[in-house]
Amino acid sequence: MSEAKRYGLQAQPDSGNSFLPDFCNARTVFLLVLSAELFAFLLVLANGPPFYWDQLGTLSLMVQLITLCSALLLCKLRPWLAGFTPLRAGLLSYVMVLLVTLLFSVLISMLDYWMRSGIVLSVPSLAVIGRDMTISAIVSAALLRLLYLQHQQRQHIETNAEARVQALLARMHPHFLFNSLNSIAALLRKQPDKAESALEDLSDLLRVSLNDNRSMRSLQQEIQLAKHYLDIEALRLGDRLKVDWSWSDQIDMNMALPALSLQPLLENAVYHGIEGLEHGGLIKVRGEWQDANLKLTVENPLPVQASASRHRGNQMAIANIRERLQLVYGKDASLNMRLDQGVCHIELLIPQADRPT
Amino acid sequence: MMKILIVDDEPLARERLRDLLGQIDDVEICGEASNGREALQACETKEPDVVLMDIRMPVMDGLEAARHLARCEQPPAVIFVTAYDQHALSAFEAHAAGYLVKPIRQSRLQEALHHLPRLNRAQLVSVQEQASSHAARSHLCVRQGGRLQLVPVDEVLYFLAEQKYVTACLRDGEVLLEDSLKALEQEFEDSFVRIHRNALIALSQLAGIDKHKSGQVVVLLKDSDRQLEVSRRHVPDLRKLLRQG
């Protein structure tokens, strides 16, 4: 399964700005023919009783000719119409359908007259043409309006879905970014070496964060990135930040996981935990293998007076990572947080079986 | 000479401020502090003219420290420094208060020192409310015998209104406060509960309730033998709290 599909994002067929469907599409044409036939049936039905089959025949012929010719025109002129604003394109299509109607209305009434009286060239009745044009004007206006609304709704749904995905993408916390830049500014003069390596770490983080992080990375890379992140935070926090890593030998360091699965957990531990503690604390990161799952645990102490609003922020960050994991793994991955005596425990389970490639 | 106190929990951030201030004439760094609490203590002894105050700090944040400072007779001017804090910044804008964003520019720092902002206490409370949606202090600031004393709110067992004063009772001793019981009730609604016209107790201290033979209901505290009277209309609320654990 491709990554895009896993995230529920399929490449949209290029529909341009136009709200008109693709009239060259077989399915669209079929639906159009079907609706046209139903419409003809409706007209004859409304005219009766009794029900005249021959009337249905003529009417069907006319309605289908108008429909198919309009569809053909709209299909061929689609690239040209795409150059206009939706309103103009809509109006042009409307005029086109009306012209097609006029053409066939004249032709068919002449044909009808010829079949009945044998006179080939006749002047068609204005009343008949007027009737045909009015019906066509009303029906095609309603149809265009419907297509337009449908298009709007679809666009609305698409924007919402895209916004949702964008909101979920892990992004660098501005608080972290500006604090890091401040540290680097402080180091530049006296410790240029440290400033340089901090800039390199920050660049790596920025690169992954700015990339479309719907990509997969190896566990090895994720750990490396998390370490870069902690190196930067260590500049600011000094001795207050202590980290203890432990990895089980069973873990396949090449297993793939969504980009930025680990670093945000550590950022969370620093932002909501260590930063608020006067003497800092120890973050414990553990990786184990449990029933074909990678189990990552992150533990960090919390400030005593962790306010309600701070706690909410903490849960939001976790919920964001959880949703991103669900987009990739469905119910197979889990992320749980519990607070226990001033310590925040986070447990992340990622399945390795059926791993995305 | 302008005396300046630098307050930031990050050593590197303090170093940068030192570097920048070193290039400005007529300023003197009179001290440094790494959180709001230390800043208040430093202000007592060093009497700075200006405090460069970081906002996010452990123990006591910069906004709260500024609020306590505003109670002084001659409060120093406070210039807030922050890396990124959207809510606080819009609050400062609203009060035309001076603030600096990290990384700080030399020219901005100089400019801020020339136009010193002075926010009064009410403005600071409003900034704090906008910045963090609640403005409960973490410490009570009291003056005893001319000395500044900071009492962490989570060490208070209960507040008791007696005659003119409100007393905050701690495990070891008590302090007199200037605040009214009503104001305290509003400020600490998340952590304290009213049990009587004259008393608020810490939720974490609530151990149980008892009924005397006289019919008077009293509340039992975890860390004190004192039994505080509960007025009848607060009994149902307390029972509910006890059931919830």
Coordinates of C-alpha atoms in Angstrom, one line a residue:
Chain A
M1 CA 0.0 0.0 0.0
S2 CA 1.4 3.4 -0.9
E3 CA 2.1 5.9 1.8
A4 CA -0.3 8.4 0.3
K5 CA -3.1 5.8 0.4
R6 CA -2.2 4.9 4.0
Y7 CA -2.8 8.5 4.9
G8 CA -6.1 8.5 3.1
L9 CA -4.8 10.9 0.6
Q10 CA -5.2 9.8 -3.0
A11 CA -4.0 11.9 -5.8
Q12 CA -7.0 13.9 -6.9
P13 CA -7.7 13.7 -10.6
D14 CA -6.9 17.0 -12.0
S15 CA -10.3 18.7 -12.1
G16 CA -8.9 22.2 -12.5
N17 CA -11.1 25.0 -11.3
S18 CA -14.1 24.0 -13.3
F19 CA -17.1 22.7 -11.5
L20 CA -18.3 20.9 -14.7
P21 CA -17.7 17.2 -14.6
D22 CA -15.7 15.4 -17.3
F23 CA -18.3 14.8 -20.0
C24 CA -16.0 12.5 -21.9
N25 CA -16.1 10.1 -19.0
A26 CA -18.2 7.0 -19.8
R27 CA -19.9 6.9 -16.4
T28 CA -20.9 10.5 -16.6
V29 CA -22.3 10.0 -20.1
F30 CA -24.3 6.9 -19.0
L31 CA -25.8 8.8 -16.1
L32 CA -26.6 11.7 -18.3
V33 CA -28.4 9.5 -20.9
L34 CA -30.3 7.7 -18.2
S35 CA -31.5 11.0 -16.6
A36 CA -32.4 12.4 -20.0
E37 CA -34.5 9.3 -20.7
L38 CA -36.2 9.6 -17.4
F39 CA -36.9 13.2 -18.1
A40 CA -38.5 12.4 -21.5
F41 CA -40.6 9.7 -19.8
L42 CA -41.7 12.3 -17.2
L43 CA -42.7 14.7 -19.9
V44 CA -44.9 12.2 -21.7
L45 CA -46.3 11.0 -18.5
A46 CA -47.3 14.5 -17.5
N47 CA -48.9 15.0 -20.9
G48 CA -51.2 11.9 -20.5
P49 CA -53.2 9.9 -19.8
P50 CA -53.3 8.0 -22.1
F51 CA -49.7 7.3 -22.5
Y52 CA -48.4 7.6 -26.1
W53 CA -45.4 5.4 -26.9
D54 CA -44.8 7.1 -30.2
Q55 CA -44.7 10.4 -28.4
L56 CA -42.1 9.0 -26.0
G57 CA -40.1 7.9 -29.1
T58 CA -39.9 11.3 -30.7
L59 CA -39.3 13.0 -27.4
S60 CA -36.6 10.6 -26.4
L61 CA -34.9 11.1 -29.7
M62 CA -34.9 14.9 -29.3
V63 CA -33.9 14.9 -25.6
Q64 CA -31.1 12.4 -26.2
L65 CA -29.8 14.2 -29.2
I66 CA -29.6 17.5 -27.3
T67 CA -28.0 15.8 -24.3
L68 CA -25.4 13.9 -26.2
C69 CA -24.5 16.8 -28.5
S70 CA -24.2 19.1 -25.5
A71 CA -22.1 16.5 -23.7
L72 CA -19.9 16.1 -26.8
L73 CA -19.5 19.9 -27.1
L74 CA -18.7 20.3 -23.4
C75 CA -16.3 17.4 -23.5
K76 CA -14.4 18.9 -26.5
L77 CA -14.4 22.4 -25.2
R78 CA -13.5 21.5 -21.6
P79 CA -9.8 22.7 -21.9
W80 CA -11.0 25.9 -23.4
L81 CA -13.7 26.5 -20.7
A82 CA -11.1 25.8 -18.0
G83 CA -9.5 29.1 -18.9
F84 CA -12.6 31.1 -17.7
T85 CA -13.8 31.8 -14.2
P86 CA -16.4 29.3 -13.0
L87 CA -19.2 31.8 -13.5
R88 CA -18.2 32.6 -17.1
A89 CA -17.6 28.9 -17.9
G90 CA -21.0 28.1 -16.4
L91 CA -22.7 30.8 -18.5
L92 CA -20.9 29.8 -21.7
S93 CA -22.0 26.1 -21.2
Y94 CA -25.5 27.3 -20.5
V95 CA -25.6 29.3 -23.8
M96 CA -24.1 26.3 -25.7
V97 CA -26.8 23.9 -24.4
L98 CA -29.5 26.4 -25.4
L99 CA -28.1 26.7 -28.9
V100 CA -28.0 23.0 -29.3
T101 CA -31.6 22.8 -28.1
L102 CA -32.6 25.5 -30.6
L103 CA -30.9 23.6 -33.4
F104 CA -32.6 20.3 -32.6
S105 CA -35.9 21.9 -31.8
V106 CA -36.0 23.4 -35.4
L107 CA -34.8 20.2 -37.0
I108 CA -37.1 17.8 -35.2
S109 CA -40.2 19.9 -35.7
M110 CA -39.4 20.1 -39.4
L111 CA -38.9 16.4 -39.5
D112 CA -42.2 15.8 -37.7
Y113 CA -44.0 18.0 -40.1
W114 CA -42.4 16.3 -43.1
M115 CA -43.4 12.8 -41.7
R116 CA -47.0 14.0 -41.2
S117 CA -47.6 16.1 -44.4
G118 CA -44.8 15.2 -46.8
I119 CA -43.6 18.8 -47.1
V120 CA -39.8 18.8 -46.7
L121 CA -39.2 22.5 -46.1
S122 CA -41.6 24.1 -43.6
V123 CA -41.5 27.0 -41.2
P124 CA -41.5 25.5 -37.7
S125 CA -44.0 26.8 -35.3
L126 CA -42.6 29.4 -33.0
A127 CA -44.8 28.2 -30.2
V128 CA -43.2 24.7 -30.3
I129 CA -39.7 26.1 -30.4
G130 CA -40.5 28.5 -27.6
R131 CA -41.8 25.6 -25.5
D132 CA -38.6 23.5 -26.1
M133 CA -36.3 26.4 -25.3
T134 CA -38.1 27.2 -22.1
I135 CA -38.0 23.6 -20.9
S136 CA -34.3 23.3 -21.8
A137 CA -33.5 26.7 -20.2
I138 CA -35.1 25.7 -16.9
V139 CA -33.7 22.1 -16.8
S140 CA -30.2 23.0 -17.8
A141 CA -30.1 26.0 -15.3
A142 CA -31.2 23.7 -12.5
L143 CA -28.6 21.1 -13.6
L144 CA -25.7 23.6 -13.8
R145 CA -26.7 24.9 -10.4
L146 CA -26.7 21.4 -8.9
L147 CA -23.3 20.7 -10.4
Y148 CA -22.0 23.9 -9.0
L149 CA -23.2 23.2 -5.5
Q150 CA -21.9 19.7 -5.7
H151 CA -18.5 21.0 -6.7
Q152 CA -18.5 23.5 -3.9
Q153 CA -19.3 20.9 -1.4
R154 CA -16.6 18.6 -2.7
Q155 CA -14.1 21.4 -2.5
H156 CA -15.1 22.2 1.0
I157 CA -14.6 18.6 2.1
E158 CA -11.2 18.4 0.4
T159 CA -10.0 21.6 2.1
N160 CA -11.1 20.3 5.4
A161 CA -9.4 17.0 4.9
E162 CA -6.2 18.8 3.8
A163 CA -6.3 21.2 6.8
R164 CA -6.8 18.2 9.1
V165 CA -3.7 16.5 7.7
Q166 CA -1.7 19.7 7.8
A167 CA -2.7 20.3 11.4
L168 CA -1.5 16.8 12.3
L169 CA 1.8 17.1 10.7
A170 CA 4.4 17.4 13.4
R171 CA 5.8 20.9 13.4
M172 CA 8.6 22.4 15.2
H173 CA 7.4 24.3 18.3
P174 CA 8.2 28.0 17.8
H175 CA 9.1 28.3 21.5
F176 CA 11.8 25.7 20.9
L177 CA 13.0 27.3 17.6
F178 CA 13.5 30.8 19.0
N179 CA 15.0 29.6 22.2
S180 CA 17.5 27.5 20.2
L181 CA 18.4 30.5 18.0
N182 CA 18.9 32.6 21.2
S183 CA 21.3 29.9 22.5
I184 CA 23.2 29.9 19.3
A185 CA 23.4 33.7 19.3
A186 CA 24.8 33.5 22.8
L187 CA 27.5 30.9 21.8
L188 CA 28.6 32.5 18.5
R189 CA 31.3 34.8 19.9
K190 CA 32.8 32.7 22.7
Q191 CA 32.2 29.1 21.6
P192 CA 31.9 29.2 17.9
D193 CA 32.4 25.4 17.7
K194 CA 29.4 24.7 19.8
A195 CA 27.3 27.2 17.9
E196 CA 28.3 25.5 14.7
S197 CA 27.2 22.0 15.8
A198 CA 24.0 23.4 17.3
L199 CA 23.2 25.0 13.9
E200 CA 23.8 21.6 12.2
D201 CA 21.5 19.9 14.7
L202 CA 18.9 22.5 14.3
S203 CA 19.1 22.3 10.5
D204 CA 18.6 18.5 10.6
L205 CA 15.5 18.9 12.7
L206 CA 14.2 21.7 10.5
R207 CA 14.7 19.7 7.4
V208 CA 12.7 16.7 8.6
S209 CA 10.0 19.0 10.1
L210 CA 9.7 21.1 7.0
N211 CA 9.6 18.0 4.7
D212 CA 6.3 16.6 4.1
N213 CA 6.6 14.3 7.1
R214 CA 4.1 11.8 5.9
S215 CA 7.2 9.8 5.1
M216 CA 8.6 6.8 6.8
R217 CA 12.1 6.7 8.4
S218 CA 14.1 4.0 10.0
L219 CA 14.2 3.7 13.8
Q220 CA 17.9 4.4 13.6
Q221 CA 17.3 7.8 11.9
E222 CA 14.5 8.6 14.4
I223 CA 16.8 8.0 17.3
Q224 CA 19.6 10.1 15.7
L225 CA 17.1 12.9 15.2
A226 CA 15.9 12.7 18.8
K227 CA 19.5 12.9 19.9
H228 CA 20.2 16.0 17.8
Y229 CA 17.1 17.5 19.4
L230 CA 18.3 16.7 22.9
D231 CA 21.8 18.1 22.2
I232 CA 20.2 21.5 21.4
E233 CA 18.0 21.4 24.5
A234 CA 21.1 20.5 26.6
L235 CA 22.7 23.8 25.6
R236 CA 19.8 25.7 27.2
L237 CA 19.1 23.5 30.1
G238 CA 22.6 22.3 31.0
D239 CA 22.7 19.9 33.9
R240 CA 19.0 20.1 34.4
L241 CA 18.4 17.8 31.4
K242 CA 19.5 14.2 31.9
V243 CA 18.6 11.4 29.5
D244 CA 18.9 7.7 30.0
W245 CA 18.6 5.5 26.9
S246 CA 18.2 1.8 26.9
W247 CA 17.5 -0.4 23.8
S248 CA 16.9 -4.1 23.8
D249 CA 19.1 -6.1 21.4
Q250 CA 16.1 -7.7 19.8
I251 CA 15.1 -4.5 18.1
D252 CA 15.7 -4.1 14.4
M253 CA 17.1 -0.6 14.1
N254 CA 16.1 -0.6 10.4
M255 CA 12.4 -1.0 11.1
A256 CA 10.4 1.8 9.5
L257 CA 8.2 4.2 11.5
P258 CA 6.5 7.5 10.6
A259 CA 8.9 10.4 10.6
L260 CA 8.9 12.4 13.9
S261 CA 7.4 9.6 16.1
L262 CA 10.0 9.8 18.8
Q263 CA 11.3 13.4 18.8
P264 CA 7.9 14.9 19.7
L265 CA 7.6 12.6 22.7
L266 CA 10.9 13.9 24.0
E267 CA 10.0 17.5 23.2
N268 CA 6.9 16.9 25.2
A269 CA 8.9 15.6 28.1
V270 CA 11.2 18.6 28.0
Y271 CA 8.5 21.2 27.5
H272 CA 6.0 20.0 30.0
G273 CA 8.4 18.3 32.4
I274 CA 12.1 19.2 32.7
E275 CA 11.7 22.9 31.8
G276 CA 9.3 23.5 34.7
L277 CA 11.6 21.8 37.3
E278 CA 14.1 24.0 39.2
H279 CA 16.7 21.3 39.3
G280 CA 15.6 19.5 36.2
G281 CA 15.2 15.8 36.0
L282 CA 15.9 12.5 34.2
I283 CA 14.1 11.4 31.0
K284 CA 14.1 7.7 30.6
V285 CA 13.7 6.3 27.1
R286 CA 13.3 2.6 26.7
G287 CA 12.9 0.5 23.6
E288 CA 11.7 -3.1 23.9
W289 CA 10.3 -5.8 21.8
Q290 CA 6.8 -7.0 22.8
D291 CA 4.6 -9.5 20.8
A292 CA 5.9 -8.4 17.4
N293 CA 5.5 -4.7 18.4
L294 CA 8.1 -2.1 19.1
K295 CA 7.4 -0.7 22.5
L296 CA 8.8 2.7 23.2
T297 CA 8.5 4.2 26.7
V298 CA 9.3 7.7 27.7
E299 CA 9.2 8.7 31.4
N300 CA 9.7 12.1 32.8
P301 CA 9.1 13.9 36.1
L302 CA 6.5 16.7 36.2
P303 CA 6.6 20.0 38.1
V304 CA 4.5 19.7 41.3
Q305 CA 2.3 22.7 40.5
A306 CA 1.7 21.6 36.9
S307 CA -1.3 23.7 36.2
A308 CA -4.4 22.5 34.5
S309 CA -3.7 24.4 31.3
R310 CA -0.2 23.0 31.1
H311 CA -1.6 19.5 31.5
R312 CA -4.1 20.1 28.7
G313 CA -1.3 21.2 26.4
N314 CA 0.5 18.0 27.3
Q315 CA -2.5 15.9 26.3
M316 CA -3.0 17.8 23.1
A317 CA 0.6 17.1 22.0
I318 CA 0.1 13.4 22.7
A319 CA -3.3 13.3 21.0
N320 CA -1.7 14.7 17.9
I321 CA 1.0 12.0 17.7
R322 CA -1.7 9.4 18.4
E323 CA -3.8 10.6 15.4
R324 CA -0.8 10.6 13.1
L325 CA 0.0 7.0 14.1
Q326 CA -3.6 6.0 13.6
L327 CA -3.5 7.4 10.0
V328 CA -0.7 5.0 9.3
Y329 CA -1.4 1.9 11.3
G330 CA -5.1 2.1 12.1
K331 CA -5.8 0.3 15.4
D332 CA -2.6 -1.6 15.4
A333 CA -0.5 1.1 17.0
S334 CA -1.2 2.7 20.3
L335 CA 0.0 5.6 22.4
N336 CA -0.9 5.9 26.0
M337 CA -0.1 8.4 28.7
R338 CA -0.6 8.1 32.4
L339 CA 0.4 10.3 35.3
D340 CA 1.6 8.5 38.3
Q341 CA 3.0 10.4 41.4
G342 CA 4.4 13.3 39.5
V343 CA 5.8 11.2 36.7
C344 CA 4.5 11.1 33.2
H345 CA 4.7 7.7 31.5
I346 CA 4.2 7.5 27.8
E347 CA 4.0 4.2 26.0
L348 CA 4.1 3.8 22.3
L349 CA 3.4 0.5 20.5
I350 CA 4.2 0.2 16.8
P351 CA 3.6 -3.0 14.9
Q352 CA 6.5 -4.4 12.9
A353 CA 4.5 -7.0 11.0
D354 CA 3.1 -5.7 7.7
R355 CA 5.5 -2.9 8.0
P356 CA 5.1 -0.2 5.4
T357 CA 7.7 -0.2 2.7
Chain B
M1 CA 24.0 54.4 36.5
M2 CA 21.1 52.1 35.8
K3 CA 21.1 49.0 38.0
I4 CA 19.8 45.9 36.1
L5 CA 18.7 42.5 37.4
I6 CA 18.8 39.6 34.8
V7 CA 16.2 36.9 35.4
D8 CA 16.3 33.8 33.2
D9 CA 16.5 30.1 34.0
E10 CA 18.8 29.4 31.1
P11 CA 22.5 30.2 31.7
L12 CA 23.1 30.8 28.0
A13 CA 20.3 33.3 27.8
R14 CA 21.7 35.2 30.8
E15 CA 25.1 35.2 29.2
R16 CA 23.8 36.7 26.1
L17 CA 22.0 39.5 28.1
R18 CA 25.3 40.1 29.9
D19 CA 27.1 40.4 26.6
L20 CA 24.6 42.8 25.2
L21 CA 24.4 45.0 28.3
G22 CA 28.2 45.1 28.5
Q23 CA 28.1 47.1 25.3
I24 CA 25.6 49.7 26.6
D25 CA 26.9 52.7 28.6
D26 CA 25.6 53.7 32.0
V27 CA 24.2 50.3 32.9
E28 CA 25.4 48.0 35.7
I29 CA 24.3 44.4 36.2
C30 CA 23.5 44.2 39.9
G31 CA 22.6 40.6 40.0
E32 CA 21.2 37.5 38.3
A33 CA 18.4 35.1 39.2
S34 CA 17.2 31.9 37.6
N35 CA 13.5 32.0 38.5
G36 CA 10.8 34.4 39.7
R37 CA 11.3 33.5 43.4
E38 CA 15.0 34.2 43.3
A39 CA 14.2 37.4 41.4
L40 CA 12.0 38.6 44.2
Q41 CA 14.7 37.8 46.8
A42 CA 17.3 39.5 44.7
C43 CA 15.2 42.6 44.3
E44 CA 15.0 42.9 48.1
T45 CA 18.8 43.0 48.5
K46 CA 20.0 44.5 45.2
E47 CA 17.3 47.1 44.7
P48 CA 17.6 47.2 40.9
D49 CA 16.0 49.9 38.7
V50 CA 15.2 47.5 35.9
V51 CA 14.5 43.8 35.8
L52 CA 14.9 41.9 32.5
M53 CA 12.5 39.1 33.2
D54 CA 12.0 35.8 31.2
I55 CA 8.4 34.6 31.2
R56 CA 8.6 30.8 31.3
M57 CA 10.6 29.7 34.3
P58 CA 10.3 27.0 36.9
V59 CA 9.1 27.6 40.5
M60 CA 7.6 31.0 39.7
D61 CA 7.1 32.4 36.2
G62 CA 8.0 36.0 35.2
L63 CA 4.5 37.3 35.1
E64 CA 3.8 36.3 38.6
A65 CA 7.1 37.6 39.9
A66 CA 6.3 41.0 38.3
R67 CA 2.9 41.0 40.0
H68 CA 4.5 40.5 43.4
L69 CA 7.1 43.2 42.6
A70 CA 4.4 45.7 41.7
R71 CA 3.4 45.6 45.4
C72 CA 6.7 47.0 46.5
E73 CA 6.8 50.7 47.5
Q74 CA 9.2 51.5 44.7
P75 CA 8.9 48.7 42.2
P76 CA 11.6 48.3 39.6
A77 CA 10.6 48.6 36.0
V78 CA 10.1 45.2 34.4
I79 CA 11.0 44.4 30.8
F80 CA 9.7 41.0 29.8
V81 CA 11.8 38.7 27.6
T82 CA 10.3 35.7 25.9
A83 CA 11.2 33.4 23.0
Y84 CA 7.6 32.9 21.9
D85 CA 4.5 33.4 23.7
Q86 CA 1.7 34.5 21.5
H87 CA -0.9 35.1 24.3
A88 CA 1.5 37.0 26.5
L89 CA 2.7 39.1 23.7
S90 CA -0.7 40.2 22.5
A91 CA -1.5 41.0 26.2
F92 CA 1.6 43.2 26.3
E93 CA 0.6 44.9 23.1
A94 CA -2.8 45.7 24.6
H95 CA -1.2 47.4 27.5
A96 CA 1.6 49.0 25.5
A97 CA 4.1 47.3 27.7
G98 CA 7.7 46.9 26.7
Y99 CA 8.9 43.4 25.9
L100 CA 11.8 41.8 24.1
V101 CA 11.8 38.7 22.0
K102 CA 14.7 36.2 21.9
P103 CA 17.1 36.4 20.2
I104 CA 17.3 39.9 21.5
R105 CA 18.7 42.7 19.3
Q106 CA 21.1 45.2 20.8
S107 CA 19.1 48.1 19.4
R108 CA 15.8 46.8 20.8
L109 CA 17.3 46.3 24.2
Q110 CA 18.7 49.8 24.2
E111 CA 15.4 51.2 23.1
A112 CA 13.5 49.3 25.8
L113 CA 15.9 50.6 28.5
H114 CA 15.2 54.2 27.3
H115 CA 11.4 53.8 27.4
L116 CA 10.9 51.9 30.6
P117 CA 7.5 50.4 30.9
R118 CA 5.6 50.5 34.1
L119 CA 2.6 48.3 34.5
N120 CA 0.5 48.5 37.6
R121 CA -0.8 45.5 39.4
A122 CA -4.2 45.4 37.8
Q123 CA -2.6 45.5 34.4
L124 CA -0.3 42.7 35.3
V125 CA -3.1 40.6 36.5
S126 CA -4.9 41.2 33.2
V127 CA -1.8 40.3 31.2
Q128 CA -1.5 37.1 33.2
E129 CA -5.1 36.2 32.7
Q130 CA -4.8 36.7 28.9
A131 CA -1.5 34.8 28.8
S132 CA -2.5 31.7 30.7
S133 CA -6.3 31.8 31.0
H134 CA -6.0 31.8 34.8
A135 CA -4.0 34.0 37.1
A136 CA -3.6 32.0 40.3
R137 CA -0.3 32.8 42.0
S138 CA 2.0 30.0 42.9
H139 CA 3.3 31.8 45.9
L140 CA 1.9 34.2 48.5
C141 CA 4.2 37.2 49.1
V142 CA 4.1 38.5 52.6
R143 CA 6.2 41.0 54.5
Q144 CA 7.1 40.1 58.1
G145 CA 9.1 42.5 60.1
G146 CA 10.2 44.3 57.0
R147 CA 11.4 41.0 55.4
L148 CA 10.0 39.5 52.3
Q149 CA 8.6 36.0 52.7
L150 CA 7.4 33.8 49.9
V151 CA 5.0 31.0 50.8
P152 CA 4.2 28.4 48.2
V153 CA 0.4 28.1 47.8
D154 CA 0.6 24.3 47.9
E155 CA 1.9 24.5 51.5
V156 CA -1.2 26.3 52.7
L157 CA -3.6 24.1 54.6
Y158 CA -6.4 26.6 54.9
F159 CA -7.2 30.3 54.9
L160 CA -9.1 31.7 57.8
A161 CA -10.7 35.1 58.1
E162 CA -10.5 36.4 61.6
Q163 CA -11.7 39.9 62.3
K164 CA -9.8 42.2 60.0
Y165 CA -7.2 39.8 58.7
V166 CA -7.0 36.7 56.6
T167 CA -4.5 34.1 57.9
A168 CA -2.9 31.4 55.8
C169 CA -2.2 28.4 58.0
L170 CA 0.8 26.3 57.1
R171 CA 2.1 23.1 58.6
D172 CA 4.5 25.2 60.7
G173 CA 3.0 28.5 61.6
E174 CA 0.8 31.0 59.8
V175 CA 1.1 34.2 57.9
L176 CA -1.2 37.3 57.7
L177 CA -2.4 38.3 54.3
E178 CA -3.7 41.5 52.8
D179 CA -6.1 39.7 50.4
S180 CA -9.8 39.2 51.2
L181 CA -11.1 35.7 51.5
K182 CA -13.4 36.3 48.6
A183 CA -10.5 37.2 46.3
L184 CA -8.6 34.2 47.5
E185 CA -11.5 31.9 46.8
Q186 CA -11.8 33.2 43.3
E187 CA -8.1 33.0 42.6
F188 CA -7.6 29.5 43.9
E189 CA -10.9 28.0 43.0
D190 CA -9.0 25.0 41.4
S191 CA -7.3 24.0 44.6
F192 CA -9.3 25.4 47.5
V193 CA -12.9 25.0 48.6
R194 CA -15.1 27.2 50.8
I195 CA -16.4 25.4 53.9
H196 CA -17.6 28.3 56.0
R197 CA -18.2 32.1 55.8
N198 CA -14.7 32.5 57.3
A199 CA -12.7 29.6 55.9
L200 CA -11.3 28.0 52.7
I201 CA -9.4 24.7 52.9
A202 CA -7.0 23.1 50.4
L203 CA -8.6 20.3 48.5
S204 CA -5.6 18.2 49.0
Q205 CA -6.0 18.5 52.7
L206 CA -9.6 17.2 52.8
A207 CA -9.6 14.0 54.9
G208 CA -13.2 13.7 56.0
I209 CA -16.0 15.3 57.8
D210 CA -17.3 14.6 61.3
K211 CA -20.5 15.5 63.2
H212 CA -20.3 16.6 66.8
K213 CA -22.9 15.8 69.4
S214 CA -24.1 19.4 69.2
G215 CA -24.9 18.8 65.5
Q216 CA -22.0 21.0 64.4
V217 CA -20.3 19.5 61.3
V218 CA -16.5 19.8 61.2
V219 CA -13.9 19.0 58.6
L220 CA -10.9 16.8 59.3
L221 CA -7.6 17.8 57.7
K222 CA -4.7 15.5 56.7
D223 CA -1.9 17.5 58.2
S224 CA -3.5 19.3 61.1
D225 CA -5.5 18.3 64.2
R226 CA -7.5 21.4 64.0
Q227 CA -11.2 20.8 63.3
L228 CA -12.7 23.6 61.3
E229 CA -16.4 24.3 61.4
V230 CA -18.5 23.7 58.3
S231 CA -21.6 25.8 57.7
R232 CA -24.7 23.8 56.9
R233 CA -25.0 25.0 53.3
H234 CA -21.5 23.8 52.4
V235 CA -22.0 20.3 53.8
P236 CA -23.5 18.7 50.6
D237 CA -20.7 20.1 48.4
L238 CA -18.1 18.6 50.8
R239 CA -19.8 15.2 50.9
K240 CA -19.7 15.2 47.1
L241 CA -16.0 16.1 47.0
L242 CA -15.3 13.3 49.5
R243 CA -17.2 10.8 47.4
Q244 CA -15.2 11.7 44.3
G245 CA -12.1 11.1 46.3

